[in-house]
GROMACS .gro file of N, CA and C in nm:
model
  501
    1MET      N    1   2.038   0.041  -0.205
    1MET     CA    2   2.107   0.010  -0.083
    1MET      C    3   2.159  -0.133  -0.097
    2THR      N    4   2.285  -0.156  -0.061
    2THR     CA    5   2.341  -0.289  -0.073
    2THR      C    6   2.283  -0.381   0.033
    3GLY      N    7   2.297  -0.513   0.009
    3GLY     CA    8   2.240  -0.611   0.101
    3GLY      C    9   2.291  -0.595   0.243
    4SER      N   10   2.422  -0.579   0.260
    4SER     CA   11   2.476  -0.570   0.396
    4SER      C   12   2.431  -0.442   0.466
    5LEU      N   13   2.419  -0.333   0.392
    5LEU     CA   14   2.372  -0.208   0.452
    5LEU      C   15   2.224  -0.220   0.489
    6ALA      N   16   2.146  -0.283   0.402
    6ALA     CA   17   2.004  -0.304   0.432
    6ALA      C   18   1.989  -0.394   0.554
    7ASP      N   19   2.071  -0.499   0.563
    7ASP     CA   20   2.066  -0.589   0.679
    7ASP      C   21   2.102  -0.515   0.807
    8ALA      N   22   2.203  -0.431   0.799
    8ALA     CA   23   2.244  -0.353   0.917
    8ALA      C   24   2.134  -0.256   0.958
    9THR      N   25   2.070  -0.194   0.861
    9THR     CA   26   1.960  -0.102   0.890
    9THR      C   27   1.846  -0.177   0.958
   10MET      N   28   1.811  -0.294   0.906
   10MET     CA   29   1.703  -0.372   0.965
   10MET      C   30   1.737  -0.416   1.107
   11GLU      N   31   1.863  -0.447   1.132
   11GLU     CA   32   1.905  -0.485   1.267
   11GLU      C   33   1.889  -0.367   1.363
   12ILE      N   34   1.925  -0.248   1.318
   12ILE     CA   35   1.910  -0.128   1.400
   12ILE      C   36   1.762  -0.104   1.430
   13VAL      N   37   1.678  -0.117   1.327
   13VAL     CA   38   1.534  -0.097   1.345
   13VAL      C   39   1.478  -0.199   1.443
   14GLU      N   40   1.517  -0.324   1.428
   14GLU     CA   41   1.469  -0.430   1.516
   14GLU      C   42   1.513  -0.405   1.661
   15ASN      N   43   1.638  -0.365   1.682
   15ASN     CA   44   1.686  -0.336   1.816
   15ASN      C   45   1.613  -0.217   1.877
   16ALA      N   46   1.585  -0.116   1.797
   16ALA     CA   47   1.512   0.001   1.846
   16ALA      C   48   1.370  -0.039   1.887
   17ARG      N   49   1.306  -0.124   1.807
   17ARG     CA   50   1.171  -0.171   1.841
   17ARG      C   51   1.172  -0.248   1.972
   18LYS      N   52   1.268  -0.339   1.989
   18LYS     CA   53   1.277  -0.417   2.113
   18LYS      C   54   1.300  -0.327   2.234
   19GLN      N   55   1.387  -0.227   2.219
   19GLN     CA   56   1.415  -0.134   2.328
   19GLN      C   57   1.290  -0.056   2.365
   20TRP      N   58   1.217  -0.008   2.263
   20TRP     CA   59   1.093   0.067   2.288
   20TRP      C   60   0.991  -0.020   2.359
   21GLU      N   61   0.978  -0.147   2.315
   21GLU     CA   62   0.884  -0.239   2.380
   21GLU      C   63   0.920  -0.262   2.527
   22LEU      N   64   1.049  -0.276   2.555
   22LEU     CA   65   1.093  -0.295   2.694
   22LEU      C   66   1.064  -0.171   2.779
   23GLU      N   67   1.095  -0.054   2.726
   23GLU     CA   68   1.076   0.070   2.801
   23GLU      C   69   0.928   0.102   2.824
   24ASN      N   70   0.840   0.051   2.739
   24ASN     CA   71   0.698   0.082   2.748
   24ASN      C   72   0.612  -0.037   2.791
   25ASP      N   73   0.676  -0.138   2.845
   25ASP     CA   74   0.606  -0.257   2.895
   25ASP      C   75   0.509  -0.315   2.793
   26VAL      N   76   0.554  -0.322   2.669
   26VAL     CA   77   0.471  -0.379   2.562
   26VAL      C   78   0.487  -0.530   2.565
   27THR      N   79   0.374  -0.598   2.566
   27THR     CA   80   0.378  -0.744   2.555
   27THR      C   81   0.316  -0.783   2.422
   28VAL      N   82   0.378  -0.878   2.358
   28VAL     CA   83   0.331  -0.923   2.228
   28VAL      C   84   0.237  -1.041   2.249
   29GLU      N   85   0.114  -1.022   2.203
   29GLU     CA   86   0.014  -1.129   2.214
   29GLU      C   87   0.040  -1.233   2.106
   30GLN      N   88  -0.017  -1.349   2.125
   30GLN     CA   89  -0.008  -1.453   2.024
   30GLN      C   90  -0.070  -1.403   1.894
   31VAL      N   91  -0.003  -1.427   1.784
   31VAL     CA   92  -0.055  -1.385   1.654
   31VAL      C   93  -0.172  -1.476   1.617
   32THR      N   94  -0.284  -1.414   1.586
   32THR     CA   95  -0.402  -1.492   1.549
   32THR      C   96  -0.395  -1.530   1.402
   33GLU      N   97  -0.476  -1.625   1.365
   33GLU     CA   98  -0.482  -1.671   1.227
   33GLU      C   99  -0.520  -1.555   1.133
   34SER      N  100  -0.613  -1.470   1.178
   34SER     CA  101  -0.655  -1.358   1.092
   34SER      C  102  -0.545  -1.253   1.075
   35ASP      N  103  -0.452  -1.244   1.171
   35ASP     CA  104  -0.343  -1.147   1.160
   35ASP      C  105  -0.236  -1.193   1.061
   36LYS      N  106  -0.228  -1.322   1.037
   36LYS     CA  107  -0.121  -1.375   0.952
   36LYS      C  108  -0.128  -1.323   0.809
   37ILE      N  109  -0.244  -1.279   0.767
   37ILE     CA  110  -0.257  -1.228   0.630
   37ILE      C  111  -0.169  -1.105   0.610
   38TYR      N  112  -0.136  -1.033   0.716
   38TYR     CA  113  -0.058  -0.911   0.703
   38TYR      C  114   0.094  -0.935   0.708
   39TYR      N  115   0.136  -1.059   0.717
   39TYR     CA  116   0.278  -1.092   0.708
   39TYR      C  117   0.315  -1.110   0.562
   40TYR      N  118   0.433  -1.063   0.525
   40TYR     CA  119   0.476  -1.067   0.385
   40TYR      C  120   0.554  -1.196   0.360
   41ASP      N  121   0.509  -1.274   0.263
   41ASP     CA  122   0.575  -1.398   0.223
   41ASP      C  123   0.637  -1.376   0.086
   42LYS      N  124   0.768  -1.348   0.083
   42LYS     CA  125   0.836  -1.316  -0.042
   42LYS      C  126   0.827  -1.429  -0.142
   43ALA      N  127   0.841  -1.552  -0.098
   43ALA     CA  128   0.834  -1.667  -0.190
   43ALA      C  129   0.697  -1.674  -0.258
   44GLU      N  130   0.591  -1.654  -0.180
   44GLU     CA  131   0.455  -1.655  -0.236
   44GLU      C  132   0.438  -1.540  -0.335
   45HIS      N  133   0.488  -1.423  -0.298
   45HIS     CA  134   0.478  -1.307  -0.388
   45HIS      C  135   0.552  -1.335  -0.520
   46ASP      N  136   0.674  -1.384  -0.510
   46ASP     CA  137   0.753  -1.412  -0.630
   46ASP      C  138   0.685  -1.515  -0.719
   47ARG      N  139   0.623  -1.617  -0.657
   47ARG     CA  140   0.553  -1.721  -0.734
   47ARG      C  141   0.435  -1.661  -0.809
   48LEU      N  142   0.355  -1.579  -0.741
   48LEU     CA  143   0.239  -1.518  -0.805
   48LEU      C  144   0.280  -1.425  -0.920
   49VAL      N  145   0.385  -1.345  -0.898
   49VAL     CA  146   0.430  -1.254  -1.003
   49VAL      C  147   0.482  -1.333  -1.123
   50LYS      N  148   0.548  -1.443  -1.097
   50LYS     CA  149   0.599  -1.527  -1.206
   50LYS      C  150   0.484  -1.592  -1.283
   51ASP      N  151   0.385  -1.648  -1.212
   51ASP     CA  152   0.274  -1.719  -1.276
   51ASP      C  153   0.173  -1.626  -1.342
   52LYS      N  154   0.154  -1.506  -1.288
   52LYS     CA  155   0.059  -1.407  -1.339
   52LYS      C  156  -0.077  -1.469  -1.374
   53PRO      N  157  -0.145  -1.530  -1.278
   53PRO     CA  158  -0.273  -1.594  -1.309
   53PRO      C  159  -0.380  -1.496  -1.357
   54TRP      N  160  -0.364  -1.368  -1.326
   54TRP     CA  161  -0.459  -1.266  -1.370
   54TRP      C  162  -0.455  -1.246  -1.521
   55ASN      N  163  -0.346  -1.288  -1.589
   55ASN     CA  164  -0.341  -1.278  -1.734
   55ASN      C  165  -0.438  -1.375  -1.801
   56GLN      N  166  -0.460  -1.490  -1.739
   56GLN     CA  167  -0.553  -1.588  -1.794
   56GLN      C  168  -0.698  -1.558  -1.756
   57ASN      N  169  -0.718  -1.490  -1.644
   57ASN     CA  170  -0.852  -1.464  -1.595
   57ASN      C  171  -0.861  -1.319  -1.549
   58PRO      N  172  -0.924  -1.231  -1.627
   58PRO     CA  173  -0.933  -1.091  -1.586
   58PRO      C  174  -1.014  -1.069  -1.460
   59ARG      N  175  -1.089  -1.170  -1.415
   59ARG     CA  176  -1.165  -1.161  -1.290
   59ARG      C  177  -1.098  -1.242  -1.178
   60TYR      N  178  -0.967  -1.261  -1.192
   60TYR     CA  179  -0.891  -1.342  -1.096
   60TYR      C  180  -0.903  -1.287  -0.954
   61PHE      N  181  -0.888  -1.155  -0.938
   61PHE     CA  182  -0.893  -1.095  -0.805
   61PHE      C  183  -1.039  -1.078  -0.763
   62THR      N  184  -1.073  -1.136  -0.649
   62THR     CA  185  -1.211  -1.133  -0.602
   62THR      C  186  -1.227  -1.062  -0.469
   63ASP      N  187  -1.118  -1.039  -0.397
   63ASP     CA  188  -1.128  -0.981  -0.263
   63ASP      C  189  -1.021  -0.875  -0.240
   64VAL      N  190  -1.052  -0.786  -0.147
   64VAL     CA  191  -0.956  -0.687  -0.098
   64VAL      C  192  -0.964  -0.687   0.053
   65ARG      N  193  -0.851  -0.697   0.119
   65ARG     CA  194  -0.843  -0.685   0.265
   65ARG      C  195  -0.762  -0.560   0.294
   66ILE      N  196  -0.813  -0.475   0.381
   66ILE     CA  197  -0.747  -0.349   0.413
   66ILE      C  198  -0.720  -0.345   0.563
   67SER      N  199  -0.594  -0.322   0.599
   67SER     CA  200  -0.561  -0.310   0.741
   67SER      C  201  -0.627  -0.186   0.799
   68ALA      N  202  -0.650  -0.189   0.929
   68ALA     CA  203  -0.712  -0.075   0.996
   68ALA      C  204  -0.626   0.050   0.981
   69VAL      N  205  -0.495   0.035   0.986
   69VAL     CA  206  -0.405   0.150   0.973
   69VAL      C  207  -0.419   0.213   0.835
   70ALA      N  208  -0.418   0.131   0.729
   70ALA     CA  209  -0.430   0.184   0.593
   70ALA      C  210  -0.564   0.254   0.574
   71LEU      N  211  -0.670   0.192   0.624
   71LEU     CA  212  -0.803   0.252   0.609
   71LEU      C  213  -0.811   0.386   0.681
   72LEU      N  214  -0.761   0.392   0.802
   72LEU     CA  215  -0.763   0.517   0.878
   72LEU      C  216  -0.683   0.626   0.806
   73LYS      N  217  -0.567   0.591   0.752
   73LYS     CA  218  -0.486   0.690   0.682
   73LYS      C  219  -0.558   0.742   0.558
   74MET      N  220  -0.624   0.653   0.484
   74MET     CA  221  -0.696   0.697   0.363
   74MET      C  222  -0.814   0.785   0.398
   75VAL      N  223  -0.890   0.748   0.501
   75VAL     CA  224  -1.007   0.828   0.541
   75VAL      C  225  -0.964   0.966   0.590
   76LEU      N  226  -0.863   0.970   0.675
   76LEU     CA  227  -0.814   1.100   0.725
   76LEU      C  228  -0.762   1.187   0.611
   77HIS      N  229  -0.693   1.125   0.517
   77HIS     CA  230  -0.641   1.199   0.402
   77HIS      C  231  -0.757   1.255   0.320
   78ALA      N  232  -0.857   1.173   0.293
   78ALA     CA  233  -0.972   1.219   0.213
   78ALA      C  234  -1.045   1.333   0.284
   79ARG      N  235  -1.063   1.319   0.414
   79ARG     CA  236  -1.134   1.425   0.489
   79ARG      C  237  -1.052   1.554   0.493
   80SER      N  238  -0.920   1.543   0.492
   80SER     CA  239  -0.834   1.662   0.498
   80SER      C  240  -0.845   1.746   0.372
   81GLY      N  241  -0.891   1.686   0.262
   81GLY     CA  242  -0.902   1.759   0.137
   81GLY      C  243  -1.021   1.853   0.131
   82GLY      N  244  -1.117   1.835   0.223
   82GLY     CA  245  -1.236   1.919   0.219
   82GLY      C  246  -1.311   1.901   0.089
   83ASP      N  247  -1.331   2.010   0.015
   83ASP     CA  248  -1.403   2.004  -0.113
   83ASP      C  249  -1.311   1.976  -0.232
   84VAL      N  250  -1.182   1.955  -0.205
   84VAL     CA  251  -1.086   1.931  -0.312
   84VAL      C  252  -1.049   1.783  -0.314
   85GLU      N  253  -1.044   1.727  -0.435
   85GLU     CA  254  -1.008   1.586  -0.447
   85GLU      C  255  -0.863   1.564  -0.406
   86ILE      N  256  -0.839   1.449  -0.343
   86ILE     CA  257  -0.705   1.409  -0.302
   86ILE      C  258  -0.672   1.276  -0.369
   87MET      N  259  -0.545   1.236  -0.363
   87MET     CA  260  -0.504   1.110  -0.423
   87MET      C  261  -0.390   1.050  -0.342
   88GLY      N  262  -0.385   0.918  -0.337
   88GLY     CA  263  -0.278   0.848  -0.269
   88GLY      C  264  -0.260   0.709  -0.325
   89LEU      N  265  -0.160   0.640  -0.276
   89LEU     CA  266  -0.131   0.503  -0.319
   89LEU      C  267  -0.146   0.408  -0.202
   90MET      N  268  -0.180   0.284  -0.235
   90MET     CA  269  -0.194   0.177  -0.136
   90MET      C  270  -0.078   0.080  -0.153
   91GLN      N  271  -0.019   0.042  -0.042
   91GLN     CA  272   0.092  -0.053  -0.040
   91GLN      C  273   0.044  -0.184   0.018
   92GLY      N  274   0.097  -0.293  -0.033
   92GLY     CA  275   0.060  -0.421   0.023
   92GLY      C  276   0.115  -0.535  -0.059
   93LYS      N  277   0.030  -0.635  -0.076
   93LYS     CA  278   0.074  -0.756  -0.145
   93LYS      C  279  -0.048  -0.823  -0.207
   94VAL      N  280  -0.018  -0.923  -0.289
   94VAL     CA  281  -0.121  -1.008  -0.344
   94VAL      C  282  -0.105  -1.144  -0.276
   95GLN      N  283  -0.214  -1.197  -0.227
   95GLN     CA  284  -0.212  -1.329  -0.164
   95GLN      C  285  -0.328  -1.407  -0.224
   96ALA      N  286  -0.295  -1.508  -0.303
   96ALA     CA  287  -0.395  -1.586  -0.376
   96ALA      C  288  -0.476  -1.488  -0.462
   97ASN      N  289  -0.607  -1.483  -0.446
   97ASN     CA  290  -0.691  -1.395  -0.529
   97ASN      C  291  -0.729  -1.267  -0.456
   98THR      N  292  -0.649  -1.227  -0.358
   98THR     CA  293  -0.682  -1.114  -0.272
   98THR      C  294  -0.572  -1.008  -0.275
   99PHE      N  295  -0.615  -0.882  -0.290
   99PHE     CA  296  -0.524  -0.771  -0.267
   99PHE      C  297  -0.527  -0.743  -0.117
  100VAL      N  298  -0.411  -0.740  -0.055
  100VAL     CA  299  -0.401  -0.711   0.087
  100VAL      C  300  -0.333  -0.575   0.101
  101VAL      N  301  -0.411  -0.475   0.142
  101VAL     CA  302  -0.360  -0.339   0.157
  101VAL      C  303  -0.313  -0.324   0.301
  102MET      N  304  -0.182  -0.301   0.317
  102MET     CA  305  -0.121  -0.295   0.449
  102MET      C  306  -0.090  -0.153   0.493
  103ASP      N  307  -0.079  -0.061   0.397
  103ASP     CA  308  -0.045   0.077   0.430
  103ASP      C  309  -0.092   0.166   0.315
  104ALA      N  310  -0.093   0.295   0.338
  104ALA     CA  311  -0.131   0.391   0.236
  104ALA      C  312  -0.052   0.519   0.258
  105PHE      N  313  -0.028   0.591   0.149
  105PHE     CA  314   0.040   0.720   0.164
  105PHE      C  315  -0.017   0.822   0.066
  106ALA      N  316  -0.024   0.944   0.113
  106ALA     CA  317  -0.078   1.055   0.035
  106ALA      C  318   0.021   1.097  -0.072
  107LEU      N  319  -0.032   1.148  -0.182
  107LEU     CA  320   0.052   1.203  -0.288
  107LEU      C  321   0.039   1.356  -0.290
  108PRO      N  322   0.149   1.425  -0.319
  108PRO     CA  323   0.143   1.571  -0.330
  108PRO      C  324   0.092   1.608  -0.469
  109VAL      N  325  -0.039   1.608  -0.486
  109VAL     CA  326  -0.098   1.634  -0.617
  109VAL      C  327  -0.191   1.755  -0.610
  110GLU      N  328  -0.217   1.812  -0.726
  110GLU     CA  329  -0.308   1.925  -0.734
  110GLU      C  330  -0.448   1.873  -0.762
  111GLY      N  331  -0.542   1.913  -0.680
  111GLY     CA  332  -0.679   1.870  -0.701
  111GLY      C  333  -0.771   1.991  -0.713
  112THR      N  334  -0.888   1.966  -0.772
  112THR     CA  335  -0.992   2.067  -0.778
  112THR      C  336  -1.117   2.003  -0.717
  113GLU      N  337  -1.229   2.070  -0.731
  113GLU     CA  338  -1.353   2.013  -0.679
  113GLU      C  339  -1.395   1.890  -0.759
  114THR      N  340  -1.345   1.875  -0.882
  114THR     CA  341  -1.391   1.766  -0.968
  114THR      C  342  -1.280   1.681  -1.028
  115ARG      N  343  -1.155   1.712  -1.000
  115ARG     CA  344  -1.048   1.637  -1.066
  115ARG      C  345  -0.921   1.643  -0.983
  116VAL      N  346  -0.845   1.534  -0.988
  116VAL     CA  347  -0.712   1.531  -0.927
  116VAL      C  348  -0.617   1.475  -1.032
  117ASN      N  349  -0.498   1.532  -1.040
  117ASN     CA  350  -0.407   1.491  -1.145
  117ASN      C  351  -0.266   1.481  -1.089
  118ALA      N  352  -0.207   1.363  -1.102
  118ALA     CA  353  -0.070   1.342  -1.054
  118ALA      C  354   0.027   1.387  -1.163
  119GLN      N  355   0.075   1.509  -1.151
  119GLN     CA  356   0.168   1.564  -1.248
  119GLN      C  357   0.310   1.516  -1.216
  120GLN      N  358   0.408   1.583  -1.273
  120GLN     CA  359   0.549   1.545  -1.259
  120GLN      C  360   0.590   1.530  -1.112
  121GLU      N  361   0.552   1.627  -1.027
  121GLU     CA  362   0.591   1.622  -0.886
  121GLU      C  363   0.535   1.496  -0.819
  122GLY      N  364   0.409   1.463  -0.847
  122GLY     CA  365   0.349   1.344  -0.791
  122GLY      C  366   0.417   1.217  -0.840
  123ASN      N  367   0.450   1.213  -0.968
  123ASN     CA  368   0.518   1.096  -1.024
  123ASN      C  369   0.656   1.078  -0.963
  124GLU      N  370   0.731   1.187  -0.948
  124GLU     CA  371   0.864   1.180  -0.887
  124GLU      C  372   0.854   1.134  -0.742
  125TYR      N  373   0.753   1.183  -0.671
  125TYR     CA  374   0.732   1.145  -0.532
  125TYR      C  375   0.705   0.994  -0.521
  126MET      N  376   0.620   0.941  -0.610
  126MET     CA  377   0.588   0.797  -0.607
  126MET      C  378   0.713   0.713  -0.627
  127VAL      N  379   0.796   0.751  -0.723
  127VAL     CA  380   0.919   0.675  -0.750
  127VAL      C  381   1.013   0.683  -0.631
  128ALA      N  382   1.033   0.804  -0.576
  128ALA     CA  383   1.124   0.821  -0.462
  128ALA      C  384   1.072   0.743  -0.341
  129TYR      N  385   0.943   0.751  -0.314
  129TYR     CA  386   0.885   0.680  -0.200
  129TYR      C  387   0.904   0.529  -0.214
  130SER      N  388   0.882   0.477  -0.334
  130SER     CA  389   0.899   0.334  -0.357
  130SER      C  390   1.043   0.290  -0.330
  131ARG      N  391   1.138   0.373  -0.370
  131ARG     CA  392   1.279   0.339  -0.346
  131ARG      C  393   1.312   0.346  -0.196
  132ILE      N  394   1.261   0.447  -0.130
  132ILE     CA  395   1.291   0.466   0.012
  132ILE      C  396   1.236   0.350   0.096
  133ILE      N  397   1.114   0.309   0.069
  133ILE     CA  398   1.057   0.200   0.149
  133ILE      C  399   1.135   0.071   0.127
  134GLU      N  400   1.187   0.051   0.008
  134GLU     CA  401   1.271  -0.066  -0.019
  134GLU      C  402   1.402  -0.055   0.060
  135ASP      N  403   1.459   0.065   0.063
  135ASP     CA  404   1.585   0.087   0.135
  135ASP      C  405   1.573   0.059   0.284
  136VAL      N  406   1.456   0.085   0.343
  136VAL     CA  407   1.439   0.062   0.486
  136VAL      C  408   1.382  -0.076   0.517
  137GLY      N  409   1.375  -0.161   0.415
  137GLY     CA  410   1.337  -0.300   0.439
  137GLY      C  411   1.190  -0.330   0.433
  138ARG      N  412   1.108  -0.240   0.381
  138ARG     CA  413   0.965  -0.268   0.366
  138ARG      C  414   0.946  -0.345   0.235
  139PRO      N  415   0.898  -0.468   0.241
  139PRO     CA  416   0.888  -0.548   0.119
  139PRO      C  417   0.761  -0.524   0.037
  140GLU      N  418   0.663  -0.454   0.094
  140GLU     CA  419   0.536  -0.436   0.024
  140GLU      C  420   0.554  -0.351  -0.101
  141HIS      N  421   0.464  -0.372  -0.196
  141HIS     CA  422   0.466  -0.299  -0.322
  141HIS      C  423   0.340  -0.214  -0.332
  142VAL      N  424   0.340  -0.121  -0.426
  142VAL     CA  425   0.218  -0.045  -0.455
  142VAL      C  426   0.120  -0.141  -0.520
  143VAL      N  427   0.001  -0.151  -0.461
  143VAL     CA  428  -0.102  -0.242  -0.514
  143VAL      C  429  -0.225  -0.168  -0.566
  144GLY      N  430  -0.227  -0.038  -0.551
  144GLY     CA  431  -0.341   0.036  -0.601
  144GLY      C  432  -0.334   0.182  -0.567
  145TRP      N  433  -0.434   0.256  -0.611
  145TRP     CA  434  -0.442   0.399  -0.585
  145TRP      C  435  -0.582   0.430  -0.535
  146TYR      N  436  -0.593   0.544  -0.470
  146TYR     CA  437  -0.723   0.589  -0.423
  146TYR      C  438  -0.732   0.740  -0.443
  147HIS      N  439  -0.852   0.790  -0.455
  147HIS     CA  440  -0.873   0.933  -0.451
  147HIS      C  441  -1.018   0.960  -0.414
  148SER      N  442  -1.044   1.082  -0.376
  148SER     CA  443  -1.177   1.115  -0.325
  148SER      C  444  -1.265   1.179  -0.432
  149HIS      N  445  -1.394   1.171  -0.409
  149HIS     CA  446  -1.495   1.245  -0.486
  149HIS      C  447  -1.578   1.321  -0.382
  150PRO      N  448  -1.527   1.434  -0.331
  150PRO     CA  449  -1.597   1.504  -0.222
  150PRO      C  450  -1.741   1.539  -0.260
  151GLY      N  451  -1.833   1.492  -0.178
  151GLY     CA  452  -1.973   1.523  -0.198
  151GLY      C  453  -2.044   1.436  -0.300
  152TYR      N  454  -1.973   1.343  -0.364
  152TYR     CA  455  -2.034   1.260  -0.468
  152TYR      C  456  -2.042   1.113  -0.431
  153GLY      N  457  -1.989   1.072  -0.319
  153GLY     CA  458  -1.993   0.932  -0.281
  153GLY      C  459  -1.879   0.852  -0.345
  154CYS      N  460  -1.889   0.721  -0.334
  154CYS     CA  461  -1.785   0.631  -0.380
  154CYS      C  462  -1.826   0.569  -0.513
  155TRP      N  463  -1.754   0.599  -0.618
  155TRP     CA  464  -1.783   0.545  -0.750
  155TRP      C  465  -1.663   0.567  -0.840
  156LEU      N  466  -1.656   0.497  -0.952
  156LEU     CA  467  -1.549   0.515  -1.051
  156LEU      C  468  -1.601   0.604  -1.163
  157SER      N  469  -1.540   0.719  -1.178
  157SER     CA  470  -1.576   0.808  -1.288
  157SER      C  471  -1.516   0.753  -1.418
  158GLY      N  472  -1.556   0.810  -1.530
  158GLY     CA  473  -1.496   0.770  -1.658
  158GLY      C  474  -1.347   0.795  -1.660
  159ILE      N  475  -1.303   0.904  -1.598
  159ILE     CA  476  -1.160   0.935  -1.590
  159ILE      C  477  -1.089   0.829  -1.505
  160ASP      N  478  -1.152   0.787  -1.394
  160ASP     CA  479  -1.093   0.683  -1.308
  160ASP      C  480  -1.075   0.553  -1.386
  161VAL      N  481  -1.175   0.516  -1.463
  161VAL     CA  482  -1.168   0.392  -1.542
  161VAL      C  483  -1.055   0.403  -1.644
  162SER      N  484  -1.044   0.517  -1.712
  162SER     CA  485  -0.936   0.537  -1.809
  162SER      C  486  -0.799   0.528  -1.742
  163THR      N  487  -0.786   0.590  -1.624
  163THR     CA  488  -0.660   0.584  -1.550
  163THR      C  489  -0.625   0.441  -1.516
  164GLN      N  490  -0.723   0.365  -1.467
  164GLN     CA  491  -0.698   0.226  -1.429
  164GLN      C  492  -0.659   0.141  -1.549
  165LEU      N  493  -0.720   0.164  -1.664
  165LEU     CA  494  -0.688   0.087  -1.785
  165LEU      C  495  -0.546   0.111  -1.831
  166GLN      N  496  -0.488   0.227  -1.797
  166GLN     CA  497  -0.350   0.258  -1.836
  166GLN      C  498  -0.248   0.187  -1.748
  167ASN      N  499  -0.288   0.142  -1.631
  167ASN     CA  500  -0.193   0.085  -1.535
  167ASN      C  501  -0.204  -0.061  -1.529
   0.00000   0.00000   0.00000
């Protein structure tokens, strides 16, 4: 999407949000210091990507912050799978030594009781989704992936570790 088209789209989105807020008597509270972590700072992101401090220190990242919306979406997605594993991606940013997860989305993948695999359809979906969110002005990037282990708790399997080492 070209810059002027993206700007026009963002203006339409902003006007629609303002109209909705007026029609629904929404008042915007003062942004608290803890809420500021969820604002995207492109200059900070570009600096971190350029410097790549994680290349010098493999233990650079020490924290993860997850928005309530992202957490709820991941939990509901995991529960919807029942006994079948599910998989999705987390969107957000890196801020200092912290991954900030701001959103999450499910992937159309085939799962079994013990394995989930993102085949061609899942890969195509990830690429298309990443392009679409950019087109609508969402600056966040994919910062991680998640999947469930129904009935086994939260842990990294050997397959999970291998997958992570590839990315």
